Coordinates of C-alpha atoms in Angstrom, one line a residue:
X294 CA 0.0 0.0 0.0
X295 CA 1.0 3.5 -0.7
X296 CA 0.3 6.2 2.1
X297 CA 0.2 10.1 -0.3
X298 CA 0.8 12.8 2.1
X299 CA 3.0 15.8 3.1
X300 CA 5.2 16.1 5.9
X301 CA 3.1 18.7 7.8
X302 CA -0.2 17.2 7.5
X303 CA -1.9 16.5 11.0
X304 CA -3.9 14.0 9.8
X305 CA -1.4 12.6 7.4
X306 CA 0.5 12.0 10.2
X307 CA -1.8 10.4 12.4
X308 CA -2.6 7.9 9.8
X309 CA 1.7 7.4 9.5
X310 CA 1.6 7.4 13.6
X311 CA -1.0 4.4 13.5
X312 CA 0.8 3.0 10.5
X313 CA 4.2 2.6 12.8
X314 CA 2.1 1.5 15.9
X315 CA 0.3 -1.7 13.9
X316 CA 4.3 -1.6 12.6
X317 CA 2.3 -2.0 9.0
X318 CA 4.8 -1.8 5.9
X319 CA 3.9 1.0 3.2
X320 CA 5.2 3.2 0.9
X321 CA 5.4 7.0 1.5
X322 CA 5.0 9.4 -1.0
X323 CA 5.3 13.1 0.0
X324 CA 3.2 15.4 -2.2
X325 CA 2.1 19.1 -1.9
X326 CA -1.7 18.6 -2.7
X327 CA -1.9 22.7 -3.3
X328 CA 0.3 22.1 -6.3
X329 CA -1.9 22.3 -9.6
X330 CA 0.1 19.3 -10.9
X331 CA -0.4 17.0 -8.0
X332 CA -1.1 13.6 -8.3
X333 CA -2.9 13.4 -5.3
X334 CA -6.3 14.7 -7.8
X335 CA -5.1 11.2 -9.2
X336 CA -6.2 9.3 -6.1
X337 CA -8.5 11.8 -4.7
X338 CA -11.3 13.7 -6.2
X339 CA -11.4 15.9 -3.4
X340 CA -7.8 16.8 -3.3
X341 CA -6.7 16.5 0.0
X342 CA -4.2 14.3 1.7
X343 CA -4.1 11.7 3.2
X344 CA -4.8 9.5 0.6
X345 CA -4.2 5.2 1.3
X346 CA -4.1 3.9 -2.4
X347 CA -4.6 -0.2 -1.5
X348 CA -3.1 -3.0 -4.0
X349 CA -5.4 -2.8 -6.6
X350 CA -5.7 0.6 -6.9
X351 CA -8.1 1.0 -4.6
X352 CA -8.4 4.7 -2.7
X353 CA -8.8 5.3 1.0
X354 CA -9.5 9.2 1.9
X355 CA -10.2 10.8 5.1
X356 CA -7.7 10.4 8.2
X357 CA -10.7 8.6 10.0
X358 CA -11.4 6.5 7.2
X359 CA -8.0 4.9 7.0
X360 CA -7.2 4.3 10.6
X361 CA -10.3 2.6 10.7
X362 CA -9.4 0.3 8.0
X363 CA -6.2 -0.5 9.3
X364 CA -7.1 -0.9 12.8
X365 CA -9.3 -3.9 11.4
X366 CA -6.1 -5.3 9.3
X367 CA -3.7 -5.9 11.7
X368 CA -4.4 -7.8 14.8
X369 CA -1.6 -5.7 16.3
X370 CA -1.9 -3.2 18.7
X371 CA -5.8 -2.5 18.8
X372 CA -6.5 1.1 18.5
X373 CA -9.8 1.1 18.3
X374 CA -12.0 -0.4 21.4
X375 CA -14.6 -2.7 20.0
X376 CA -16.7 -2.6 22.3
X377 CA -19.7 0.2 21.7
X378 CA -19.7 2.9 24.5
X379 CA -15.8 2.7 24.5
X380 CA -15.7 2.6 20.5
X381 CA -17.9 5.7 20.9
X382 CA -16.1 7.5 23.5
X383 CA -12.7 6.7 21.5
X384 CA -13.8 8.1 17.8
X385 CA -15.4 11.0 19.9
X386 CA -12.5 12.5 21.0
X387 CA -10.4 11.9 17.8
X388 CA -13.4 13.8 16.2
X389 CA -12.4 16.4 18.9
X390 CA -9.0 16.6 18.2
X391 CA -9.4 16.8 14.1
X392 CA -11.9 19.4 15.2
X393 CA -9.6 21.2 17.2
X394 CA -6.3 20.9 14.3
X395 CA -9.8 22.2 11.8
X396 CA -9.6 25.5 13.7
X397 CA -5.6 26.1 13.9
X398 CA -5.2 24.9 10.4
X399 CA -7.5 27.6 9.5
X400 CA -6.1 30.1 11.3
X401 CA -2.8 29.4 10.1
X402 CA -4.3 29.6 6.6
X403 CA -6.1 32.9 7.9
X404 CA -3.0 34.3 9.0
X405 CA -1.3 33.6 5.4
X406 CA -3.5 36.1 3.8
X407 CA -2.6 39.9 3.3
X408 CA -2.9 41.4 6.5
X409 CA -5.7 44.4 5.3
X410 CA -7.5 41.0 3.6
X411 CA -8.0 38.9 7.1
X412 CA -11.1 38.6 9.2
X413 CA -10.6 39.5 12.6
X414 CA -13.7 37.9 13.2
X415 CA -12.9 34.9 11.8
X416 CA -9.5 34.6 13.7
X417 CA -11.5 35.1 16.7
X418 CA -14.1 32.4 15.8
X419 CA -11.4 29.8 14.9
X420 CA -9.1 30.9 18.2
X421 CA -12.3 30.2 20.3
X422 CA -12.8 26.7 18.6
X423 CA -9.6 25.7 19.7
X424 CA -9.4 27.0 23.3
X425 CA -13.0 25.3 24.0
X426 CA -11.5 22.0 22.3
X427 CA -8.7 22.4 24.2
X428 CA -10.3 23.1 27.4
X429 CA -12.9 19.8 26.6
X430 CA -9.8 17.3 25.5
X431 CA -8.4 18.5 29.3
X432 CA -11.4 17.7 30.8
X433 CA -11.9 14.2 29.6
X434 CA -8.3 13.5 30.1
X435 CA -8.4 14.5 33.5
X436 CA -5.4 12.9 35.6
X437 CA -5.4 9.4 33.6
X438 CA -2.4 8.4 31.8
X439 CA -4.3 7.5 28.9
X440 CA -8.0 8.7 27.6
X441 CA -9.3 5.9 27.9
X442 CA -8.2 2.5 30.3
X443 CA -4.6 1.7 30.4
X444 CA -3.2 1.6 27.2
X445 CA -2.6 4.2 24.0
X446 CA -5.6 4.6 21.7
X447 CA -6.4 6.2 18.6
X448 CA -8.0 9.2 21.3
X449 CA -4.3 10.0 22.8
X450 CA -3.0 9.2 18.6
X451 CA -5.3 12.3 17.6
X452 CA -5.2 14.5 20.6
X453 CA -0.8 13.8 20.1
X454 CA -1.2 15.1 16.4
X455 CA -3.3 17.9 17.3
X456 CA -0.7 19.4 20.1
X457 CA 2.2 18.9 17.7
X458 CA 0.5 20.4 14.7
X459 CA -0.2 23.6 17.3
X460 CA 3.5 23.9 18.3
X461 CA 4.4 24.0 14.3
X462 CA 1.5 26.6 13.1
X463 CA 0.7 28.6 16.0
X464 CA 3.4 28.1 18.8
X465 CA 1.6 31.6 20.5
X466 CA -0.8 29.4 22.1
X467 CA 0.4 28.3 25.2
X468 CA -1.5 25.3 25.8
X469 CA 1.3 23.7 28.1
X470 CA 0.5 26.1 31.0
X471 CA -3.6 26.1 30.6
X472 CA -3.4 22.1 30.3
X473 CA -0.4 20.7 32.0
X474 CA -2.2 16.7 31.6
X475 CA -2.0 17.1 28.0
X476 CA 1.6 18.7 28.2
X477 CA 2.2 15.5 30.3
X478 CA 0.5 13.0 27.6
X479 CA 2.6 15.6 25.0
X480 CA 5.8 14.3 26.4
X481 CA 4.8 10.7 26.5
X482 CA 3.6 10.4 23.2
X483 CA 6.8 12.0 21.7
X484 CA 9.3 9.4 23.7
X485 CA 7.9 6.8 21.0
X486 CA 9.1 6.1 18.0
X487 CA 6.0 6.7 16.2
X488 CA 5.9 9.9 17.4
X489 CA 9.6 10.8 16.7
X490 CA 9.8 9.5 13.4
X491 CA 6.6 11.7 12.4
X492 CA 7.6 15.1 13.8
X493 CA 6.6 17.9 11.5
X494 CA 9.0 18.7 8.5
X495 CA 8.7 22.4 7.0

């Protein structure tokens, strides 16, 4: 299988992060979907990376889509609780996180523009979304070393992409010293290797 992506993609990284974890073999191939020229319209209608492209041809889009395929192919490390409440709870707060690297990523796209051209009311909008998400992620992580049970699931995955994709595009926000359980989970995720070998390339 063949994993498109770029290297500062959240999502594309928490579909590489999963990847490593299920220690799944594939083939990267680092694309800038923005460029007119991209193959990534190839293997996505849509345009957007990630894209999964399966032997056969088949295409996998959407960061949720694929980890849920590949939690179901590997019998290795589980990411994804099967049972419902848990299952629930689990894909909730990934939902949370994407929502949350939504905001920044539009911010950071915001912030891109001309500065006469951007919506202060926008900025403001999308800076709310992520301290509420922020503040909500916190709260259901409480003082557990994992979101949910004892082990790493695709809830900490997301909620670790998320917090590194906010120290590359806006490193203003100091969420370390509103939410010192998720600095904590942070520093834990980034010790493995998943982690390390996915940091954020500019």
């Amino acid at each position: 299988m063949k994993l498109f992506t770029s290297l500062t993609s959240p999502y594309g990284r928490k579909v590489r992060v999963v990847l490593a974890e299920k220690k799944i073999p594939f083939q990267l191939q680092v694309e800038n979907p923005w460029q007119p020229d991209s193959p990534v319209l190839e293997v996505n209608p849509l345009g957007k990376v990630p894209v999964l492209v399966l032997e056969g041809g088949v295409s996998v889009f959407d960061s949720r889509v694929i980890v849920e395929y590949l939690d179901h192919v590997s019998p290795v490390a589980h990411l994804i609780p099967s049972e419902p409440k848990s299952r629930m709870t689990v894909r909730g707060l990934e939902a949370l996180a994407d929502g949350v690297t939504d905001a920044v990523v539009a911010l950071y796209l915001e912030k891109k523009r001309p500065l006469e051209q951007q919506s202060s009311d926008w900025l403001v909008l999308q800076e709310r979304t992520v301290f509420r998400g922020l503040e909500a992620l916190a709260e259901a992580l409480g003082e557990n070393p994992w979101f949910l049970g004892n082990n790493m699931t695709l809830a900490d995955v997301a909620c670790g992409c998320t917090l590194g994709y906010l120290d590359l595009r806006a490193p203003d926000i100091d969420w370390r010293s509103a939410h010192p359980n998720l600095a904590k989970l942070a520093e834990k995720l980034a010790a493995r290797a998943s982690f390390k070998d996915t940091l954020p390339v500019i």
